[in-house]
Amino acid sequence: MNIKKSLVLAGLLFSLFSFLNAQNTLPNGSAQGITEMGRSIREAEVPSTPLIPNINVQITEPQSGREVAFSVRLLLILTVLTLAPSILILVTCFLRFSIVLDFIKRALSLQQVPPTAVLNGIAFFMTIFVMWPTISKVYENAYKPLSDGTIGLTEAYTEVEKPIREWMFVQLEDDAKKGNGYIAMFMSMAKLPAPTVPSDVPTYILIPSYILHELTVAFKIGVLLYIPFIIIDMVVASILMSMGMMMLPPVQISMPFKLILFVLVDGWGLLTQQLFVSVLH
């Protein structure tokens, strides 16, 4: 009897252990299968990302003097390109046009109309119109041969400098005739002998001389433009004071009369024509 009871008890224990083992292994297998299925679904839903190439920048020491010279030349070229807009503004008639247009805007007592960007755009296209022969010479003698490979960078610079120097010398012709112009001033400041021919004037002296000349001419034109509008302001101010309206700003009353006068005499046409005459004399 005891043997039978022992065998029955052993069988029950074996069945219990088998049941518990089955309960422990089945959820784990199911969870793992569900996890792998979910991972495969997520991988299928996520699109493949495009490949981005790597960019490497290496800084190495120059191995010869030629590489050092090339680096310095590249640095100078980048510097010139950065300053190119300012240089082009200062060595062309854009400086004169922009200053005169700003003077006429202030003389008319206008604050926002026309905007400064519009005036600069007008001065820019007027400059292109006036400087077109010089631009054509630069293109034909410098840019086109350089792009074709028939001349080098040094020859191209010389061909660019030549027509621009001619342009500046033409504008400085009146000062050169007087003998006491800005060229003579800068030559004496640099302790250089008086030039006899235009080629004796270095470019680094010609450019500041031209800039000061353009500023002087632009201010002279601005003063002449101010005179008729100042007369209108004085007349309107006198009338308002005689009527006892001292608190009323004269500019508000005189501005319409100045605009009417400017429109009746075709101010924009006369101003543009006289600016061209002053440059292409």
Coordinates of N, CA, C and O in Angstrom, one line a residue, residues 6-144:
S6 N 3.1 5.9 -2.7 CA 4.3 6.7 -3.1 C 4.3 6.9 -4.6 O 4.7 8.0 -5.1
L7 N 4.0 5.9 -5.4 CA 3.9 6.0 -6.9 C 2.9 7.0 -7.3 O 3.1 7.8 -8.2
V8 N 1.7 7.0 -6.7 CA 0.7 7.9 -7.0 C 1.1 9.4 -6.7 O 0.9 10.3 -7.5
L9 N 1.7 9.5 -5.5 CA 2.2 10.9 -5.1 C 3.3 11.4 -6.1 O 3.3 12.5 -6.5
A10 N 4.2 10.5 -6.5 CA 5.3 10.9 -7.4 C 4.7 11.3 -8.8 O 5.1 12.2 -9.5
G11 N 3.6 10.5 -9.2 CA 3.0 10.9 -10.5 C 2.3 12.2 -10.5 O 2.4 13.0 -11.4
L12 N 1.7 12.5 -9.3 CA 1.0 13.8 -9.2 C 2.0 15.0 -9.2 O 1.8 16.0 -9.8
L13 N 3.1 14.7 -8.4 CA 4.2 15.8 -8.4 C 4.8 16.0 -9.8 O 5.0 17.1 -10.2
F14 N 5.0 14.9 -10.6 CA 5.6 15.0 -11.9 C 4.6 15.8 -12.8 O 5.0 16.7 -13.6
S15 N 3.3 15.5 -12.7 CA 2.3 16.2 -13.5 C 2.2 17.7 -13.2 O 2.1 18.5 -14.0
L16 N 2.4 18.0 -11.8 CA 2.3 19.4 -11.4 C 3.5 20.2 -11.9 O 3.4 21.3 -12.4
F17 N 4.7 19.5 -11.8 CA 5.9 20.2 -12.4 C 5.8 20.4 -13.9 O 6.3 21.4 -14.4
S18 N 5.3 19.5 -14.6 CA 5.1 19.6 -16.1 C 4.2 20.7 -16.4 O 4.4 21.5 -17.4
F19 N 3.1 20.8 -15.6 CA 2.1 21.9 -15.9 C 2.7 23.3 -15.7 O 2.6 24.2 -16.4
L20 N 3.5 23.4 -14.5 CA 4.1 24.7 -14.2 C 5.2 25.1 -15.3 O 5.3 26.2 -15.7
N21 N 5.9 24.1 -15.7 CA 6.9 24.3 -16.7 C 6.3 24.8 -18.1 O 6.8 25.7 -18.7
A22 N 5.2 24.2 -18.4 CA 4.5 24.6 -19.6 C 3.9 26.0 -19.5 O 3.9 26.8 -20.4
Q23 N 3.4 26.4 -18.3 CA 2.9 27.7 -18.1 C 4.0 28.8 -18.2 O 3.8 29.9 -18.6
N24 N 5.2 28.5 -17.7 CA 6.3 29.4 -17.7 C 6.9 29.6 -19.1 O 7.4 30.7 -19.4
T25 N 7.0 28.6 -19.9 CA 7.6 28.7 -21.2 C 6.7 29.2 -22.3 O 7.1 29.9 -23.2
L26 N 5.4 29.0 -22.2 CA 4.5 29.5 -23.3 C 4.4 31.0 -23.4 O 4.5 31.5 -24.5
P27 N 4.2 31.7 -22.3 CA 4.1 33.2 -22.4 C 5.4 33.8 -22.9 O 5.4 34.8 -23.7
N28 N 6.5 33.2 -22.5 CA 7.8 33.8 -23.0 C 7.9 33.6 -24.5 O 8.3 34.6 -25.2
G29 N 7.6 32.5 -25.0 CA 7.7 32.3 -26.4 C 6.7 33.2 -27.2 O 7.1 33.7 -28.2
S30 N 5.5 33.3 -26.6 CA 4.6 34.2 -27.3 C 5.0 35.6 -27.3 O 4.9 36.3 -28.3
A31 N 5.5 36.1 -26.1 CA 6.0 37.5 -26.1 C 7.1 37.7 -27.0 O 7.2 38.8 -27.7
Q32 N 8.1 36.8 -27.1 CA 9.2 36.9 -28.0 C 8.7 37.0 -29.4 O 9.2 37.8 -30.2
G33 N 7.8 36.1 -29.8 CA 7.2 36.2 -31.1 C 6.5 37.5 -31.4 O 6.7 38.0 -32.5
I34 N 5.7 37.9 -30.4 CA 5.0 39.2 -30.7 C 6.0 40.3 -30.8 O 5.9 41.2 -31.6
T35 N 7.1 40.3 -30.0 CA 8.1 41.4 -30.1 C 8.8 41.4 -31.4 O 9.0 42.4 -32.0
E36 N 9.2 40.2 -31.9 CA 9.8 40.1 -33.2 C 8.9 40.5 -34.3 O 9.3 41.2 -35.2
M37 N 7.6 40.2 -34.2 CA 6.7 40.6 -35.2 C 6.5 42.1 -35.2 O 6.4 42.7 -36.3
G38 N 6.4 42.7 -34.0 CA 6.2 44.2 -33.9 C 7.5 44.9 -34.4 O 7.3 45.9 -35.1
R39 N 8.7 44.3 -34.2 CA 9.9 45.0 -34.7 C 9.9 44.9 -36.2 O 10.3 45.9 -36.8
S40 N 9.6 43.8 -36.7 CA 9.6 43.7 -38.2 C 8.5 44.6 -38.8 O 8.8 45.2 -39.9
I41 N 7.4 44.8 -38.2 CA 6.4 45.7 -38.7 C 6.9 47.2 -38.6 O 6.7 47.9 -39.6
R42 N 7.5 47.5 -37.5 CA 8.0 48.9 -37.4 C 9.1 49.1 -38.4 O 9.2 50.2 -39.0
E43 N 10.0 48.2 -38.6 CA 11.1 48.3 -39.6 C 10.5 48.4 -41.0 O 11.0 49.1 -41.9
A44 N 9.4 47.8 -41.3 CA 8.8 47.9 -42.6 C 8.1 49.2 -42.8 O 8.1 49.8 -43.9
E45 N 7.6 49.8 -41.7 CA 6.9 51.1 -41.8 C 7.9 52.3 -42.0 O 7.6 53.2 -42.6
V46 N 9.1 52.2 -41.3 CA 10.0 53.3 -41.4 C 10.7 53.3 -42.7 O 11.3 52.3 -43.1
P47 N 10.7 54.4 -43.5 CA 11.3 54.5 -44.8 C 12.8 54.5 -44.6 O 13.4 55.0 -43.6
S48 N 13.5 54.1 -45.6 CA 15.0 54.1 -45.6 C 15.5 55.5 -45.8 O 15.0 56.3 -46.7
T49 N 16.4 56.0 -44.9 CA 16.9 57.3 -45.0 C 18.0 57.4 -46.1 O 18.7 56.5 -46.3
P50 N 18.0 58.6 -46.8 CA 19.0 58.8 -47.8 C 20.4 58.9 -47.2 O 20.6 59.4 -46.1
L51 N 21.4 58.5 -48.0 CA 22.8 58.5 -47.5 C 23.3 59.9 -47.7 O 23.2 60.5 -48.8
I52 N 23.9 60.5 -46.7 CA 24.5 61.9 -46.8 C 26.0 61.7 -46.8 O 26.6 61.0 -45.9
P53 N 26.7 62.2 -47.8 CA 28.1 62.0 -47.9 C 28.9 62.8 -46.9 O 28.4 63.8 -46.4
N54 N 30.0 62.3 -46.5 CA 30.8 62.9 -45.5 C 31.7 64.0 -46.2 O 32.2 63.8 -47.3
I55 N 31.9 65.1 -45.5 CA 32.7 66.2 -46.0 C 33.9 66.4 -45.1 O 33.7 66.7 -43.9
N56 N 35.1 66.3 -45.6 CA 36.3 66.4 -44.8 C 37.0 67.6 -45.2 O 37.2 67.9 -46.4
V57 N 37.5 68.4 -44.2 CA 38.3 69.6 -44.4 C 39.6 69.4 -43.7 O 39.7 69.2 -42.5
Q58 N 40.7 69.3 -44.5 CA 42.0 69.1 -44.0 C 42.9 70.3 -44.1 O 42.9 71.0 -45.1
I59 N 43.6 70.6 -43.0 CA 44.5 71.7 -43.0 C 45.9 71.2 -42.9 O 46.3 70.5 -41.9
T60 N 46.7 71.4 -43.9 CA 48.0 70.8 -44.0 C 49.1 72.0 -44.1 O 48.7 73.1 -44.5
E61 N 50.3 71.7 -43.7 CA 51.3 72.7 -43.8 C 51.8 72.7 -45.3 O 51.9 71.7 -46.0
P62 N 52.1 73.9 -45.8 CA 52.7 74.0 -47.1 C 54.0 73.4 -47.3 O 54.9 73.5 -46.4
Q63 N 54.2 72.7 -48.4 CA 55.4 72.0 -48.6 C 56.5 72.8 -49.4 O 57.7 72.4 -49.4
S64 N 56.1 73.9 -50.0 CA 57.0 74.7 -50.7 C 56.5 76.2 -50.7 O 55.4 76.5 -50.3
G65 N 57.4 77.1 -51.2 CA 57.1 78.5 -51.2 C 56.0 78.8 -52.2 O 55.2 79.7 -52.1
R66 N 55.8 77.9 -53.3 CA 54.8 78.1 -54.3 C 53.4 78.0 -53.7 O 52.5 78.7 -54.0
E67 N 53.3 77.0 -52.8 CA 52.0 76.8 -52.1 C 51.7 77.9 -51.2 O 50.5 78.3 -51.1
V68 N 52.7 78.5 -50.5 CA 52.4 79.7 -49.7 C 52.0 80.8 -50.5 O 51.0 81.6 -50.2
A69 N 52.6 81.1 -51.6 CA 52.3 82.2 -52.5 C 50.8 82.0 -53.1 O 50.1 82.9 -53.2
F70 N 50.5 80.8 -53.4 CA 49.1 80.5 -53.9 C 48.1 80.8 -52.8 O 47.0 81.4 -53.1
S71 N 48.4 80.4 -51.5 CA 47.4 80.7 -50.4 C 47.3 82.2 -50.2 O 46.1 82.7 -50.0
V72 N 48.4 82.9 -50.3 CA 48.3 84.4 -50.1 C 47.5 85.0 -51.2 O 46.7 85.9 -51.0
R73 N 47.8 84.5 -52.5 CA 47.0 85.1 -53.6 C 45.5 84.8 -53.5 O 44.7 85.7 -53.8
L74 N 45.2 83.6 -53.0 CA 43.8 83.3 -52.9 C 43.1 84.1 -51.8 O 42.0 84.6 -52.0
L75 N 43.9 84.4 -50.7 CA 43.3 85.3 -49.7 C 43.1 86.7 -50.2 O 42.1 87.4 -49.9
L76 N 44.1 87.2 -51.0 CA 43.9 88.6 -51.6 C 42.7 88.6 -52.6 O 42.0 89.6 -52.6
I77 N 42.5 87.6 -53.3 CA 41.4 87.5 -54.3 C 40.1 87.6 -53.5 O 39.2 88.3 -53.9
L78 N 40.0 86.8 -52.5 CA 38.7 86.8 -51.7 C 38.5 88.2 -51.0 O 37.4 88.6 -50.9
T79 N 39.6 88.8 -50.6 CA 39.4 90.2 -50.0 C 38.9 91.2 -51.0 O 38.1 92.0 -50.8
V80 N 39.5 91.1 -52.2 CA 39.1 92.0 -53.3 C 37.6 91.8 -53.7 O 36.9 92.7 -53.9
L81 N 37.2 90.5 -53.7 CA 35.8 90.2 -54.1 C 34.9 90.7 -53.0 O 33.8 91.2 -53.3
T82 N 35.3 90.7 -51.7 CA 34.5 91.2 -50.7 C 34.3 92.7 -50.8 O 33.2 93.3 -50.5
L83 N 35.4 93.4 -51.1 CA 35.3 94.9 -51.3 C 34.9 95.4 -52.6 O 34.9 96.6 -52.9
A84 N 34.7 94.5 -53.6 CA 34.4 94.8 -54.9 C 33.2 95.8 -55.0 O 33.2 96.8 -55.8
P85 N 32.0 95.6 -54.3 CA 30.9 96.5 -54.5 C 31.3 97.9 -54.0 O 30.9 98.9 -54.7
S86 N 32.0 98.1 -52.9 CA 32.4 99.4 -52.5 C 33.4 100.0 -53.5 O 33.3 101.2 -53.8
I87 N 34.3 99.2 -54.0 CA 35.3 99.8 -55.0 C 34.5 100.3 -56.3 O 34.8 101.4 -56.8
L88 N 33.6 99.5 -56.7 CA 32.8 99.9 -57.9 C 32.0 101.1 -57.7 O 31.8 102.0 -58.6
I89 N 31.5 101.3 -56.5 CA 30.7 102.5 -56.2 C 31.6 103.7 -56.2 O 31.2 104.8 -56.6
L90 N 32.8 103.6 -55.6 CA 33.7 104.7 -55.4 C 34.4 105.2 -56.7 O 34.8 106.3 -56.8
V91 N 34.6 104.3 -57.7 CA 35.4 104.6 -58.9 C 34.5 104.9 -60.1 O 34.9 105.0 -61.2
T92 N 33.2 104.9 -59.8 CA 32.2 105.2 -60.9 C 31.4 106.5 -60.5 O 31.7 107.1 -59.5
C93 N 30.5 106.9 -61.4 CA 29.7 108.1 -61.1 C 28.5 107.8 -60.2 O 27.7 108.7 -60.0
F94 N 28.4 106.6 -59.7 CA 27.3 106.2 -58.8 C 27.3 107.1 -57.5 O 26.3 107.5 -57.0
L95 N 28.5 107.5 -57.1 CA 28.7 108.3 -55.9 C 28.0 109.7 -56.1 O 27.2 110.2 -55.3
R96 N 28.3 110.3 -57.3 CA 27.7 111.6 -57.6 C 26.2 111.5 -57.7 O 25.4 112.3 -57.1
F97 N 25.7 110.5 -58.4 CA 24.3 110.4 -58.7 C 23.5 110.1 -57.4 O 22.4 110.8 -57.2
S98 N 24.0 109.3 -56.6 CA 23.2 108.9 -55.3 C 23.2 110.1 -54.4 O 22.1 110.4 -53.8
I99 N 24.3 110.9 -54.3 CA 24.2 112.1 -53.4 C 23.3 113.1 -53.9 O 22.5 113.7 -53.1
V100 N 23.3 113.4 -55.2 CA 22.4 114.4 -55.7 C 21.0 114.0 -55.6 O 20.1 114.9 -55.2
L101 N 20.6 112.8 -55.8 CA 19.3 112.3 -55.7 C 18.8 112.4 -54.2 O 17.6 112.7 -53.9
D102 N 19.7 112.2 -53.3 CA 19.3 112.3 -51.9 C 19.1 113.8 -51.5 O 18.3 114.2 -50.7
F103 N 19.9 114.7 -52.1 CA 19.8 116.1 -51.9 C 18.4 116.6 -52.4 O 17.7 117.4 -51.7
I104 N 18.0 116.1 -53.6 CA 16.7 116.6 -54.1 C 15.6 116.1 -53.3 O 14.5 116.8 -53.1
K105 N 15.7 114.9 -52.7 CA 14.7 114.4 -51.8 C 14.6 115.2 -50.5 O 13.5 115.6 -50.1
R106 N 15.7 115.7 -50.0 CA 15.7 116.5 -48.8 C 15.2 117.9 -49.1 O 14.5 118.5 -48.3
A107 N 15.5 118.4 -50.3 CA 15.1 119.8 -50.7 C 13.6 119.8 -50.8 O 13.0 120.9 -50.5
L108 N 13.0 118.8 -51.3 CA 11.5 118.7 -51.4 C 10.8 118.4 -50.1 O 9.6 118.3 -50.1
S109 N 11.6 118.3 -49.0 CA 11.0 118.0 -47.7 C 10.3 116.7 -47.7 O 9.3 116.5 -47.0
L110 N 10.7 115.7 -48.5 CA 10.1 114.4 -48.5 C 10.9 113.5 -47.6 O 12.1 113.4 -47.5
Q111 N 10.2 112.7 -46.8 CA 10.8 111.8 -45.8 C 10.8 110.3 -46.2 O 11.9 109.7 -46.1
Q112 N 9.8 109.8 -46.8 CA 9.7 108.4 -47.1 C 9.5 108.2 -48.6 O 9.7 107.0 -49.1
V113 N 9.1 109.2 -49.4 CA 8.9 109.0 -50.8 C 9.8 109.9 -51.6 O 9.8 111.1 -51.3
P114 N 10.5 109.4 -52.6 CA 10.7 107.9 -52.9 C 11.6 107.3 -51.9 O 12.5 108.0 -51.3
P115 N 11.5 106.0 -51.7 CA 12.4 105.3 -50.7 C 13.9 105.4 -51.1 O 14.2 105.6 -52.3
T116 N 14.8 105.2 -50.2 CA 16.2 105.3 -50.5 C 16.6 104.1 -51.4 O 17.5 104.3 -52.3
A117 N 16.0 103.0 -51.3 CA 16.3 101.9 -52.2 C 16.0 102.2 -53.6 O 16.7 101.8 -54.6
V118 N 14.9 102.9 -53.8 CA 14.5 103.3 -55.2 C 15.5 104.3 -55.8 O 15.9 104.3 -56.9
L119 N 15.9 105.3 -54.9 CA 16.9 106.3 -55.4 C 18.2 105.6 -55.7 O 18.9 106.0 -56.7
N120 N 18.6 104.7 -54.9 CA 19.9 103.9 -55.2 C 19.7 103.1 -56.5 O 20.7 103.0 -57.2
G121 N 18.5 102.5 -56.7 CA 18.3 101.8 -57.9 C 18.4 102.7 -59.2 O 19.0 102.3 -60.2
I122 N 17.8 103.9 -59.1 CA 17.9 104.9 -60.2 C 19.3 105.3 -60.4 O 19.8 105.3 -61.6
A123 N 20.1 105.5 -59.4 CA 21.5 105.9 -59.5 C 22.3 104.8 -60.1 O 23.2 105.0 -60.9
F124 N 21.9 103.5 -59.7 CA 22.7 102.4 -60.3 C 22.5 102.2 -61.8 O 23.5 102.0 -62.5
F125 N 21.2 102.3 -62.2 CA 21.0 102.1 -63.7 C 21.5 103.3 -64.5 O 21.9 103.1 -65.6
M126 N 21.4 104.5 -63.9 CA 22.0 105.6 -64.6 C 23.5 105.5 -64.7 O 24.2 105.8 -65.7
T127 N 24.2 104.9 -63.7 CA 25.6 104.6 -63.7 C 25.9 103.6 -64.8 O 26.9 103.8 -65.5
I128 N 25.1 102.6 -64.9 CA 25.4 101.6 -66.0 C 25.3 102.2 -67.3 O 26.1 101.9 -68.2
F129 N 24.3 103.1 -67.5 CA 24.1 103.8 -68.8 C 25.3 104.6 -69.1 O 25.8 104.6 -70.3
V130 N 25.8 105.4 -68.1 CA 26.9 106.3 -68.4 C 28.2 105.5 -68.6 O 29.0 105.8 -69.4
M131 N 28.4 104.5 -67.7 CA 29.7 103.7 -67.7 C 29.7 102.6 -68.7 O 30.6 101.8 -68.7
W132 N 28.7 102.4 -69.6 CA 28.6 101.3 -70.5 C 29.8 101.2 -71.4 O 30.3 100.1 -71.7
P133 N 30.3 102.3 -72.0 CA 31.5 102.2 -72.9 C 32.7 101.6 -72.1 O 33.5 100.8 -72.6
T134 N 32.9 102.1 -70.9 CA 34.0 101.6 -70.0 C 33.8 100.1 -69.7 O 34.7 99.3 -69.7
I135 N 32.6 99.7 -69.4 CA 32.3 98.3 -69.1 C 32.5 97.5 -70.3 O 33.1 96.3 -70.2
S136 N 32.2 98.0 -71.5 CA 32.4 97.2 -72.7 C 33.9 97.0 -72.9 O 34.4 95.9 -73.3
K137 N 34.7 98.0 -72.7 CA 36.2 97.9 -72.8 C 36.7 96.9 -71.8 O 37.6 96.1 -72.2
V138 N 36.3 96.9 -70.6 CA 36.7 95.9 -69.6 C 36.4 94.5 -70.0 O 37.2 93.6 -69.9
Y139 N 35.2 94.3 -70.6 CA 34.7 93.0 -71.0 C 35.6 92.5 -72.2 O 36.0 91.3 -72.2
E140 N 35.7 93.4 -73.2 CA 36.4 92.9 -74.4 C 37.9 92.7 -74.2 O 38.5 91.8 -74.8
N141 N 38.5 93.6 -73.4 CA 40.0 93.5 -73.2 C 40.5 92.7 -72.1 O 41.7 92.4 -72.0
A142 N 39.6 92.5 -71.1 CA 40.1 91.8 -69.9 C 39.3 90.5 -69.6 O 39.9 89.4 -69.5
Y143 N 38.0 90.6 -69.5 CA 37.3 89.4 -69.0 C 37.2 88.3 -70.1 O 37.5 87.1 -69.8
K144 N 36.9 88.7 -71.3 CA 36.8 87.7 -72.4 C 38.2 87.0 -72.7 O 38.2 85.8 -72.8

